[in-house]
Amino acid sequence: MALSKQTKKNIQTRTGSGFSRGSYLKQYWFIYGIFILVMSYYVIFKYIPMYGVIIAFKKYTPTLGIWGSKWIGIRNFEKFFGSMFFMRTFRNTLIISFLNLIFAFPAPIIFALMLNELRNEAFKRSVQTISYLPHFISIVVVAGIAHDFLNKNGTISTLLNSLFGMEQKVWLNDSSAYRTIYILLDIWKDMGWNAIIYLAALSGIDVELYDAAEIDGCGTIRKMLNVTIPGIMPTIIVLLILRVGSILSVGSEKTLLLYNPNTYEVSDIISSFVYRRGFGIDSRADYSFSTAVDLFNSVINLILLTLANFLARRYSETSLW
Amino acid sequence: MSRYYRSSGEVLIRIIIVLVMLFVCVTTLYPFWYILVASFSEPLEVVRAGGMMLWLRGFSLYAYKEVFVHRLFLRSYYNTLVYLTFGVATNMFMTTLAAYALSVKGIKGAGAVMKVIVFTMFFGGGLIPTYIVVDSLNMVDTMWSQFVPYAINTYNMIILRTAFRGIPDSIEEAATIDGATPFKIMTMIVLPLSLPSIMVIGLYYAVEIWNSYFRALIYIRSDTKYPLQLILRQVLLSNAMSQQDMAFVDTNIGLTVKYATIIVSTVPILMVYPFIQKYFVKGVMIGSIKG
């Protein structure tokens, strides 16, 4: 709470000692105690790992520790950039993220716009409530359902076969279908949830604007184009800029559950590669190499996000920092 | 506003919208409904149905019996409840304190603390360096690894801080004049007034822990300490994974057993969902107001 001048004066008269350092700390020891506790958490679990990234430039040996391990310069980075894995994981990360941006980003906007047109409140609320549901289902269950439905005799395989005569197969082993599946799952899981923020923006639009547009003879589509979309444009732009800023940060949680060696060519992304190399899933665990790849990714992300934030600040009122 | 439709085009647009909405509802609900009815049906009938079922085909509790005799299922359920209890307690303790301390205006150094915290949202040491820290604290393969490294979700903390800042300054100023210490102001004024927001954040954390598998995948070694989601991963993806990174004993788990596992592990979320969904939405709203 801001201490107004009046308040400070009151405290001063009360304690009679003014604002010397001692009385200030005496007043706020609780706050500073919390700061120490909270900062310890951040230092131990966030900042010491940041110091730990120096193992990317070392040959990490557990017995020698982070500092004691031998420096090897940028050899790990050379190894990564020189391998086939660099192009594969970099390209896949970029493509999956880009497809998500093109298809999964607009989905909640379109969904919110359509929802906004529903006149029957009860129906609207039901649709909305149902649409959030998948957001709360664990990714393990979602991936499990996907594996089952896309299995040889699964729901989707059967459906595709009877509707389009497509071959019944294990779709998640098919490289050409993997990305489509990945993006559709993104949409299925989070479209409804991500629409909330747009619905909030929609509810803020002045009703009089719609009335005026109606008097001017605008139909549903014209109202959408001329009133609704301009009304939520600021929200869209901010979210879009931030989304572009995180184009190369794709988490591994979903990929680890959906991919398999048959599809690595299109499914393996930087973060899943970091996980496999770090914990030695299909080769010897290599802490230093894995950290080097991870660091490369984090640095690019930081640069992109800084750039995005700069743009957000420049072209809209909102920014991250 | 008048509700007449000007042309057949208008009517068509409305019909399309309603159809799309119905499509969204069906694609969202069908998987859950199918899994529910299939889990109670005769296993052989389910295999024959090829994924298309709208109602029970025969009735059998075989799948549920299998789930509960699974060597690790109940154990993992219990583990998740333990991680959830300790985890949410730790999360709420740390997050509420941090959010309160950072919501107090006019504290020297608070800006710097906030900067140090926010920076971690954009840059981090990454997977292995964090693992090395947790390992050096001897937390690997203990329950502590499941919530101590995740004590504060910075995003949640900022949401809560924004909510705390929403309390009118005048109330707290009045309390200060009356001689209330920051501790008293927090416990007597800020926390009670922000109870709904605190509940939202608690629910966020609870769902996050219930649904998380990655933190256990990294840090938990012994299968007796596996949380529910890791067992689920084994059961649901066993066929897909046997060729991959883990050697599993039973690779041919029956279809209905998988479905029953999904139902048993998802029912808690589905049961509380109708009650909590409006609070979650509220959480998004608090977060969207820039503080």
XYZ file of C-alpha atoms in Angstrom:
612
model
C 0.000 0.000 0.000
C 1.333 3.399 -0.831
C 2.107 5.374 2.243
C 0.792 8.825 1.640
C 2.675 11.760 3.071
C -0.036 12.135 5.643
C 0.355 8.548 6.799
C 4.110 8.843 7.050
C 3.687 11.970 9.088
C 1.263 10.164 11.369
C 3.680 7.297 11.866
C 6.437 9.772 12.546
C 4.458 11.579 15.197
C 3.453 8.265 16.690
C 6.915 6.729 16.924
C 8.521 10.090 17.365
C 11.675 8.823 15.759
C 11.279 9.820 12.125
C 12.257 7.455 9.325
C 15.683 6.349 10.346
C 16.912 3.063 8.924
C 16.229 1.224 12.192
C 12.578 2.131 12.421
C 12.050 1.493 8.714
C 13.329 -2.047 9.069
C 11.403 -2.441 12.290
C 8.254 -1.483 10.437
C 8.890 -3.692 7.425
C 10.933 -6.641 8.745
C 8.116 -8.950 7.674
C 8.279 -7.795 4.066
C 12.063 -8.123 3.905
C 11.901 -11.522 5.558
C 9.577 -12.654 2.755
C 11.943 -11.164 0.177
C 14.808 -13.235 1.607
C 12.728 -16.425 1.566
C 11.407 -15.842 -1.950
C 14.780 -14.797 -3.317
C 16.389 -17.934 -1.888
C 13.921 -19.980 -3.882
C 14.644 -18.082 -7.086
C 18.393 -18.122 -6.538
C 18.541 -21.851 -5.816
C 16.150 -23.123 -8.454
C 16.458 -20.500 -11.181
C 19.735 -18.564 -10.892
C 22.109 -21.362 -9.883
C 20.913 -23.359 -12.926
C 21.638 -20.266 -15.024
C 25.185 -20.354 -13.670
C 25.108 -24.102 -14.373
C 24.762 -23.493 -18.131
C 28.539 -23.028 -18.223
C 28.710 -26.823 -18.438
C 27.714 -26.271 -22.067
C 31.312 -25.084 -22.538
C 32.795 -27.873 -20.445
C 33.134 -31.616 -20.374
C 30.920 -32.129 -17.346
C 32.099 -34.766 -14.936
C 29.805 -35.231 -11.912
C 32.676 -35.917 -9.524
C 34.434 -32.692 -10.489
C 31.295 -30.574 -10.261
C 30.215 -27.647 -12.413
C 33.209 -25.441 -11.745
C 35.838 -28.169 -11.594
C 34.969 -29.799 -14.922
C 37.315 -29.216 -17.837
C 36.667 -26.320 -20.228
C 36.312 -27.375 -23.836
C 35.172 -24.108 -25.404
C 32.458 -24.287 -28.028
C 33.079 -27.885 -29.046
C 29.555 -28.966 -27.993
C 28.018 -26.287 -30.149
C 30.170 -27.258 -33.104
C 29.100 -30.846 -32.589
C 25.422 -29.844 -32.582
C 25.560 -27.527 -35.577
C 27.618 -30.067 -37.495
C 25.180 -32.913 -36.882
C 22.037 -33.830 -38.775
C 20.120 -33.208 -35.550
C 20.538 -29.448 -35.754
C 18.692 -29.040 -39.039
C 16.094 -31.644 -38.114
C 15.155 -30.327 -34.684
C 15.441 -26.665 -35.625
C 13.273 -27.118 -38.710
C 10.675 -29.224 -36.903
C 10.425 -26.796 -33.999
C 9.959 -23.903 -36.388
C 7.411 -25.710 -38.572
C 5.297 -27.002 -35.700
C 5.308 -23.611 -34.068
C 4.488 -21.897 -37.334
C 1.607 -24.258 -38.091
C 0.327 -23.657 -34.587
C 0.492 -19.925 -35.249
C -1.440 -20.211 -38.512
C -4.119 -22.661 -37.397
C -4.260 -22.891 -33.602
C -3.839 -19.178 -32.942
C -6.864 -17.949 -34.954
C -9.113 -20.842 -33.871
C -10.115 -19.339 -30.506
C -10.703 -15.960 -32.168
C -13.087 -17.452 -34.707
C -14.696 -19.548 -31.987
C -15.213 -16.487 -29.774
C -16.694 -14.519 -32.682
C -19.141 -17.313 -33.454
C -20.032 -17.783 -29.814
C -20.718 -14.086 -29.613
C -23.368 -14.413 -32.314
C -25.398 -16.975 -30.383
C -28.606 -15.427 -29.107
C -29.722 -18.215 -26.816
C -27.870 -17.579 -23.530
C -28.313 -21.103 -22.175
C -26.959 -22.661 -25.369
C -24.082 -20.208 -25.433
C -23.119 -20.971 -21.845
C -23.322 -24.726 -22.415
C -21.086 -24.568 -25.478
C -18.609 -22.441 -23.572
C -18.515 -24.739 -20.556
C -18.040 -27.798 -22.747
C -15.298 -26.108 -24.725
C -13.094 -25.467 -21.651
C -13.262 -29.063 -20.545
C -10.303 -30.518 -22.480
C -8.032 -27.857 -20.996
C -8.316 -29.592 -17.627
C -7.630 -33.078 -18.890
C -4.033 -34.121 -18.462
C -1.861 -34.206 -21.552
C -1.149 -37.870 -20.822
C -4.838 -38.710 -21.124
C -5.215 -36.555 -24.238
C -2.238 -38.272 -25.857
C -3.585 -41.636 -24.728
C -6.950 -40.924 -26.338
C -5.160 -39.769 -29.482
C -3.137 -42.971 -29.649
C -6.298 -45.004 -29.215
C -8.504 -43.107 -31.679
C -5.750 -43.059 -34.295
C -4.928 -46.715 -33.838
C -5.649 -49.207 -36.618
C -9.173 -49.903 -35.364
C -9.607 -46.603 -33.563
C -12.518 -44.223 -33.924
C -10.827 -41.808 -36.293
C -9.257 -44.518 -38.450
C -12.641 -46.195 -38.785
C -14.329 -42.900 -39.549
C -11.765 -41.895 -42.183
C -12.092 -45.313 -43.729
C -15.866 -45.329 -43.987
C -16.141 -41.682 -45.068
C -13.198 -41.333 -47.435
C -12.080 -44.902 -47.981
C -8.704 -44.189 -46.393
C -6.534 -47.071 -45.334
C -6.871 -48.090 -41.675
C -3.466 -47.772 -40.062
C -1.598 -46.551 -36.991
C -1.741 -42.882 -37.895
C 0.873 -41.802 -35.352
C 3.448 -43.928 -37.175
C 2.784 -41.993 -40.368
C 5.212 -39.094 -40.757
C 2.994 -37.279 -43.220
C 0.089 -37.176 -40.736
C 2.050 -36.316 -37.588
C 2.001 -32.532 -37.820
C -1.696 -32.416 -38.650
C -2.435 -34.573 -35.614
C -0.237 -32.434 -33.379
C -1.921 -29.180 -34.401
C -5.453 -30.617 -34.262
C -4.761 -31.786 -30.719
C -3.575 -28.279 -29.819
C -6.836 -26.891 -31.120
C -8.969 -29.577 -29.489
C -7.359 -29.086 -26.100
C -7.124 -25.324 -25.805
C -9.387 -23.554 -28.284
C -12.194 -23.009 -25.790
C -9.886 -21.992 -22.995
C -7.934 -19.529 -25.126
C -11.205 -17.995 -26.306
C -11.938 -16.669 -22.800
C -9.666 -13.682 -23.176
C -11.300 -12.750 -26.490
C -14.772 -13.190 -25.031
C -13.752 -10.802 -22.272
C -12.611 -8.298 -24.875
C -15.871 -8.824 -26.801
C -17.994 -8.106 -23.753
C -16.223 -4.772 -23.458
C -17.480 -3.531 -26.813
C -20.103 -0.820 -26.552
C -23.565 -2.164 -27.460
C -24.465 1.195 -29.004
C -21.933 0.540 -31.751
C -23.918 -2.531 -32.770
C -27.190 -0.612 -32.670
C -25.709 2.116 -34.817
C -24.346 -0.421 -37.277
C -27.729 -2.103 -37.444
C -29.483 1.161 -38.165
C -26.936 1.739 -40.905
C -28.100 -1.552 -42.406
C -25.205 -3.816 -41.459
C -25.852 -7.547 -41.364
C -24.161 -10.108 -39.150
C -21.002 -10.296 -41.260
C -20.668 -6.530 -41.705
C -21.106 -5.984 -37.972
C -18.457 -8.585 -37.297
C -16.017 -6.977 -39.715
C -16.706 -3.361 -38.806
C -17.467 -3.457 -35.090
C -16.462 -6.714 -33.428
C -13.082 -7.370 -34.994
C -11.819 -3.789 -34.606
C -13.037 -3.988 -30.997
C -10.862 -6.968 -30.139
C -7.942 -6.026 -32.389
C -5.726 -4.684 -29.576
C -6.051 -7.995 -27.708
C -5.308 -9.965 -30.859
C -2.237 -7.885 -31.683
C -0.698 -8.191 -28.235
C -1.238 -11.939 -28.095
C 0.015 -12.311 -31.657
C 3.227 -10.404 -31.004
C 3.932 -12.440 -27.893
C 3.141 -15.628 -29.779
C 5.591 -14.699 -32.509
C 8.167 -13.972 -29.827
C 7.896 -17.503 -28.519
C 7.996 -19.139 -31.952
C 11.018 -21.257 -31.077
C 9.985 -22.275 -27.591
C 7.954 -25.411 -28.012
C 7.735 -27.544 -24.886
C 8.550 -31.218 -25.035
C 5.703 -32.592 -22.885
C 3.327 -33.242 -25.738
C 5.932 -34.357 -28.245
C 7.376 -36.920 -25.823
C 3.942 -38.534 -25.622
C 3.109 -38.443 -29.333
C 6.260 -39.164 -31.249
C 8.168 -42.361 -31.860
C 11.297 -43.207 -33.852
C 9.192 -43.767 -36.999
C 8.286 -40.095 -37.087
C 11.451 -38.457 -35.654
C 12.154 -36.939 -39.065
C 9.138 -34.639 -38.647
C 8.356 -34.874 -34.930
C 11.644 -34.475 -33.089
C 11.966 -30.914 -31.789
C 14.754 -29.132 -29.924
C 13.271 -29.670 -26.455
C 12.579 -33.378 -26.976
C 16.111 -33.810 -28.325
C 17.488 -32.020 -25.242
C 15.527 -34.424 -23.050
C 16.704 -37.542 -24.881
C 20.344 -36.528 -24.913
C 20.282 -35.210 -21.356
C 18.867 -38.357 -19.867
C 20.394 -40.783 -22.323
C 17.158 -42.215 -23.664
C 18.475 -43.539 -26.966
C 22.161 -42.890 -26.570
C 24.641 -42.207 -23.782
C 23.518 -39.343 -21.521
C 25.543 -36.230 -22.246
C 24.812 -33.406 -19.803
C 27.100 -30.897 -21.466
C 25.913 -31.499 -24.999
C 22.249 -31.414 -23.960
C 22.821 -28.175 -22.061
C 24.551 -26.631 -25.065
C 21.533 -27.369 -27.278
C 19.176 -26.090 -24.584
C 21.212 -22.914 -24.135
C 21.213 -22.245 -27.869
C 17.415 -22.503 -27.811
C 16.980 -20.301 -24.717
C 19.205 -17.563 -26.093
C 17.270 -17.423 -29.363
C 14.017 -17.357 -27.408
C 15.223 -14.494 -25.267
C 16.247 -12.508 -28.332
C 12.939 -13.155 -30.102
C 10.921 -12.257 -27.027
C 12.873 -9.051 -26.474
C 12.226 -8.152 -30.085
C 8.536 -8.986 -29.731
C 8.288 -6.912 -26.591
C 9.937 -4.014 -28.349
C 7.330 -4.272 -31.100
C 4.492 -4.596 -28.610
C 5.640 -1.477 -26.853
C 6.030 0.370 -30.114
C 2.698 -0.555 -31.697
C 0.394 -1.019 -28.755
C -0.075 0.134 -25.219
C 0.746 -3.232 -23.707
C 4.097 -4.864 -23.241
C 5.698 -7.437 -20.990
C 8.258 -5.157 -19.411
C -31.991 -4.352 -30.847
C -34.414 -5.808 -33.275
C -34.040 -9.513 -33.871
C -35.435 -9.913 -37.372
C -33.348 -11.462 -40.064
C -33.025 -9.383 -43.138
C -32.335 -12.033 -45.715
C -31.955 -15.716 -46.283
C -28.196 -15.075 -46.159
C -28.541 -13.990 -42.541
C -30.467 -17.120 -41.683
C -27.858 -19.236 -43.408
C -25.026 -17.655 -41.409
C -26.867 -18.394 -38.191
C -27.482 -21.983 -39.167
C -23.808 -22.439 -40.035
C -22.716 -20.956 -36.698
C -25.050 -23.206 -34.731
C -23.865 -26.236 -36.684
C -20.208 -25.382 -36.053
C -20.930 -24.968 -32.347
C -22.674 -28.332 -32.248
C -19.704 -29.862 -34.049
C -17.345 -28.430 -31.413
C -19.500 -29.885 -28.631
C -19.699 -33.321 -30.243
C -15.965 -33.584 -30.966
C -15.225 -32.470 -27.421
C -17.684 -34.741 -25.659
C -17.677 -37.868 -27.821
C -14.237 -39.140 -26.707
C -15.222 -38.909 -23.052
C -18.625 -40.487 -23.601
C -17.193 -43.271 -25.740
C -14.500 -44.057 -23.171
C -17.066 -44.072 -20.387
C -19.497 -46.489 -22.048
C -16.729 -48.651 -23.496
C -15.068 -49.058 -20.111
C -18.249 -50.679 -18.761
C -18.880 -52.863 -21.819
C -17.846 -56.395 -22.704
C -14.164 -56.155 -23.759
C -14.647 -58.272 -26.899
C -17.644 -56.254 -28.029
C -15.597 -53.063 -27.657
C -12.832 -54.408 -29.864
C -15.451 -55.292 -32.475
C -17.064 -51.848 -32.319
C -14.071 -50.196 -33.983
C -14.252 -47.092 -31.842
C -17.884 -46.339 -32.616
C -20.153 -46.692 -29.616
C -22.912 -44.536 -28.264
C -24.194 -46.914 -25.606
C -23.109 -49.931 -23.545
C -22.512 -53.193 -25.397
C -22.996 -55.791 -22.750
C -21.986 -54.929 -19.251
C -18.764 -55.867 -17.534
C -16.752 -54.642 -14.597
C -13.751 -56.645 -15.735
C -11.773 -53.535 -16.741
C -12.247 -51.828 -13.383
C -11.208 -54.973 -11.514
C -8.046 -55.056 -13.622
C -7.294 -51.430 -12.833
C -7.511 -51.965 -9.114
C -5.414 -55.110 -9.080
C -2.689 -53.327 -11.070
C 0.415 -53.538 -8.924
C 1.021 -49.797 -8.900
C -2.243 -48.084 -9.713
C -3.612 -47.472 -6.209
C -0.106 -46.748 -4.999
C 0.299 -44.049 -7.648
C -3.103 -42.605 -6.801
C -1.970 -42.304 -3.215
C 1.374 -40.786 -4.301
C -0.403 -38.148 -6.351
C -2.612 -37.244 -3.395
C 0.479 -36.851 -1.200
C 2.296 -34.726 -3.807
C -0.870 -32.702 -4.268
C -1.361 -32.002 -0.571
C 2.238 -31.043 0.168
C 2.598 -29.361 -3.200
C -0.426 -27.095 -2.964
C 0.492 -26.193 0.623
C 4.024 -25.221 -0.434
C 2.795 -23.417 -3.548
C 0.205 -21.405 -1.658
C 2.511 -20.528 1.224
C 5.288 -19.256 -1.025
C 3.105 -17.685 -3.700
C 0.826 -15.818 -1.311
C 3.727 -14.454 0.708
C 5.632 -13.384 -2.401
C 2.548 -11.807 -3.952
C 1.746 -9.916 -0.761
C 5.265 -8.609 -0.169
C 5.487 -7.446 -3.774
C 2.029 -5.864 -3.677
C 2.958 -3.466 -0.891
C 3.732 -0.133 -2.471
C 6.625 2.074 -1.499
C 8.999 -0.635 -0.301
C 12.647 0.064 -1.022
C 14.185 -2.599 -3.240
C 10.861 -4.207 -4.215
C 11.330 -3.119 -7.820
C 14.688 -4.873 -8.010
C 13.263 -8.051 -6.457
C 10.454 -8.018 -9.000
C 12.918 -7.605 -11.878
C 15.014 -10.531 -10.661
C 11.870 -12.671 -10.484
C 10.370 -11.637 -13.821
C 13.644 -12.287 -15.637
C 13.292 -16.003 -14.823
C 10.118 -16.071 -16.921
C 12.152 -15.317 -20.027
C 15.419 -17.066 -19.451
C 16.423 -20.132 -17.504
C 19.203 -22.591 -17.006
C 17.227 -25.307 -18.699
C 16.625 -28.963 -18.083
C 19.993 -30.403 -17.102
C 21.434 -27.552 -14.994
C 18.184 -27.540 -12.990
C 18.413 -31.300 -12.649
C 21.976 -30.988 -11.348
C 20.798 -28.542 -8.656
C 17.911 -30.776 -7.577
C 20.279 -33.751 -7.594
C 22.865 -31.941 -5.481
C 20.135 -31.221 -2.920
C 19.547 -34.992 -2.764
C 15.963 -34.523 -3.888
C 16.049 -36.877 -6.870
C 13.703 -39.812 -6.358
C 12.089 -38.192 -3.323
C 8.692 -36.550 -3.087
C 10.388 -33.185 -2.473
C 11.488 -33.070 -6.109
C 7.815 -32.957 -7.069
C 7.013 -29.590 -5.560
C 9.967 -27.785 -3.989
C 11.588 -26.852 -7.331
C 8.111 -25.722 -8.476
C 7.236 -23.776 -5.307
C 6.346 -20.564 -7.113
C 4.802 -20.336 -10.546
C 5.763 -16.759 -11.362
C 2.754 -16.249 -13.583
C 0.356 -17.270 -10.797
C 2.246 -15.090 -8.355
C 1.798 -12.054 -10.602
C -1.936 -12.764 -10.972
C -2.269 -12.858 -7.198
C -0.190 -9.721 -6.771
C -2.501 -7.925 -9.196
C -5.488 -9.090 -7.163
C -3.903 -7.881 -3.899
C -3.212 -4.517 -5.479
C -6.898 -4.235 -6.306
C -7.706 -3.670 -2.642
C -8.214 0.065 -2.080
C -5.108 1.669 -0.568
C -7.223 3.619 1.868
C -8.159 0.487 3.844
C -4.558 -0.463 4.396
C -3.525 3.102 5.138
C -6.191 3.337 7.787
C -4.922 0.118 9.330
C -1.350 1.428 9.278
C -2.420 4.566 11.089
C -4.084 2.375 13.668
C -0.728 0.756 14.218
C -1.225 -2.491 12.279
C 2.003 -4.162 11.166
C 2.398 -5.505 7.609
C 1.901 -9.014 8.993
C -1.405 -8.018 10.577
C -2.508 -6.194 7.444
C -1.809 -9.304 5.413
C -3.601 -11.758 7.670
C -6.483 -9.535 8.770
C -7.192 -7.522 5.616
C -5.494 -8.604 2.396
C -5.933 -12.385 2.602
C -9.591 -12.397 3.727
C -10.543 -9.822 1.105
C -8.768 -11.742 -1.662
C -10.031 -15.187 -0.729
C -11.719 -15.860 -4.108
C -8.512 -15.046 -6.018
C -6.458 -17.169 -3.613
C -8.850 -20.071 -4.195
C -8.461 -19.690 -7.956
C -4.693 -19.866 -7.694
C -4.962 -22.862 -5.358
C -7.128 -24.613 -7.929
C -4.644 -23.777 -10.674
C -1.871 -25.385 -8.674
C -3.967 -28.413 -7.740
C -4.906 -29.136 -11.354
C -1.321 -28.527 -12.434
C 0.021 -31.086 -9.961
C -2.740 -33.615 -10.616
C -2.043 -33.458 -14.348
C 1.738 -33.196 -14.349
C 3.898 -36.050 -15.546
C 7.082 -34.386 -16.754
C 8.477 -33.489 -13.338
C 8.074 -37.097 -12.238
C 9.540 -38.372 -15.498
C 12.693 -36.391 -14.796
C 13.095 -36.791 -11.070
C 11.389 -40.010 -9.938
C 13.265 -43.264 -10.418
C 11.465 -45.921 -8.382
C 8.105 -46.976 -9.754
C 6.634 -47.193 -6.240
C 6.930 -43.393 -6.103
C 5.375 -42.791 -9.517
C 2.451 -40.368 -9.552
C -0.777 -41.305 -11.287
C 0.140 -39.657 -14.583
C 3.279 -41.736 -15.042
C 1.348 -44.948 -14.471
C -1.255 -43.644 -16.899
C 1.488 -43.045 -19.424
C 2.659 -46.619 -19.036
C -0.835 -48.028 -19.356
C -2.072 -45.805 -22.181
C 1.053 -45.643 -24.285
C 2.440 -49.063 -23.522
C 2.051 -50.349 -27.057
C 3.475 -47.195 -28.533
C 6.315 -47.027 -26.067
C 7.497 -50.591 -25.861
C 9.529 -49.895 -28.974
C 10.762 -46.674 -27.480
C 12.464 -45.490 -24.350
C 11.193 -47.863 -21.708
C 10.923 -51.581 -21.447
C 7.522 -52.489 -20.141
C 6.426 -55.764 -18.774
C 2.929 -56.032 -20.104
C 2.660 -54.490 -23.534
C -0.774 -55.773 -24.404
C -3.073 -54.086 -21.985
C -6.686 -54.594 -22.960
C -8.543 -51.733 -24.556
C -11.233 -51.504 -21.897
C -8.626 -51.555 -19.143
C -7.077 -48.470 -20.680
C -10.465 -46.781 -20.782
C -11.222 -47.673 -17.186
C -7.845 -46.254 -16.160
C -8.662 -42.990 -17.926
C -12.050 -42.799 -16.221
C -10.749 -43.520 -12.737
C -7.947 -40.991 -13.032
C -9.996 -38.264 -14.688
C -13.195 -38.541 -12.654
C -11.929 -36.320 -9.810
C -11.326 -33.504 -12.319
C -14.653 -34.111 -14.076
C -16.506 -34.104 -10.755
C -15.158 -30.793 -9.525
C -15.128 -29.276 -13.004
C -18.674 -27.858 -13.013
C -17.997 -26.137 -9.705
C -14.561 -24.788 -10.480
C -14.827 -23.797 -14.108
C -16.288 -20.391 -13.345
C -13.427 -19.698 -10.917
C -10.870 -20.605 -13.538
C -12.459 -18.201 -15.944
C -12.272 -15.605 -13.218
C -8.551 -16.298 -12.900
C -8.023 -15.533 -16.564
C -9.867 -12.266 -16.045
C -7.687 -11.232 -13.092
C -4.633 -12.047 -15.159
C -5.781 -10.029 -18.110
C -6.090 -6.830 -16.136
C -2.696 -5.257 -16.272
C -1.410 -4.289 -12.839
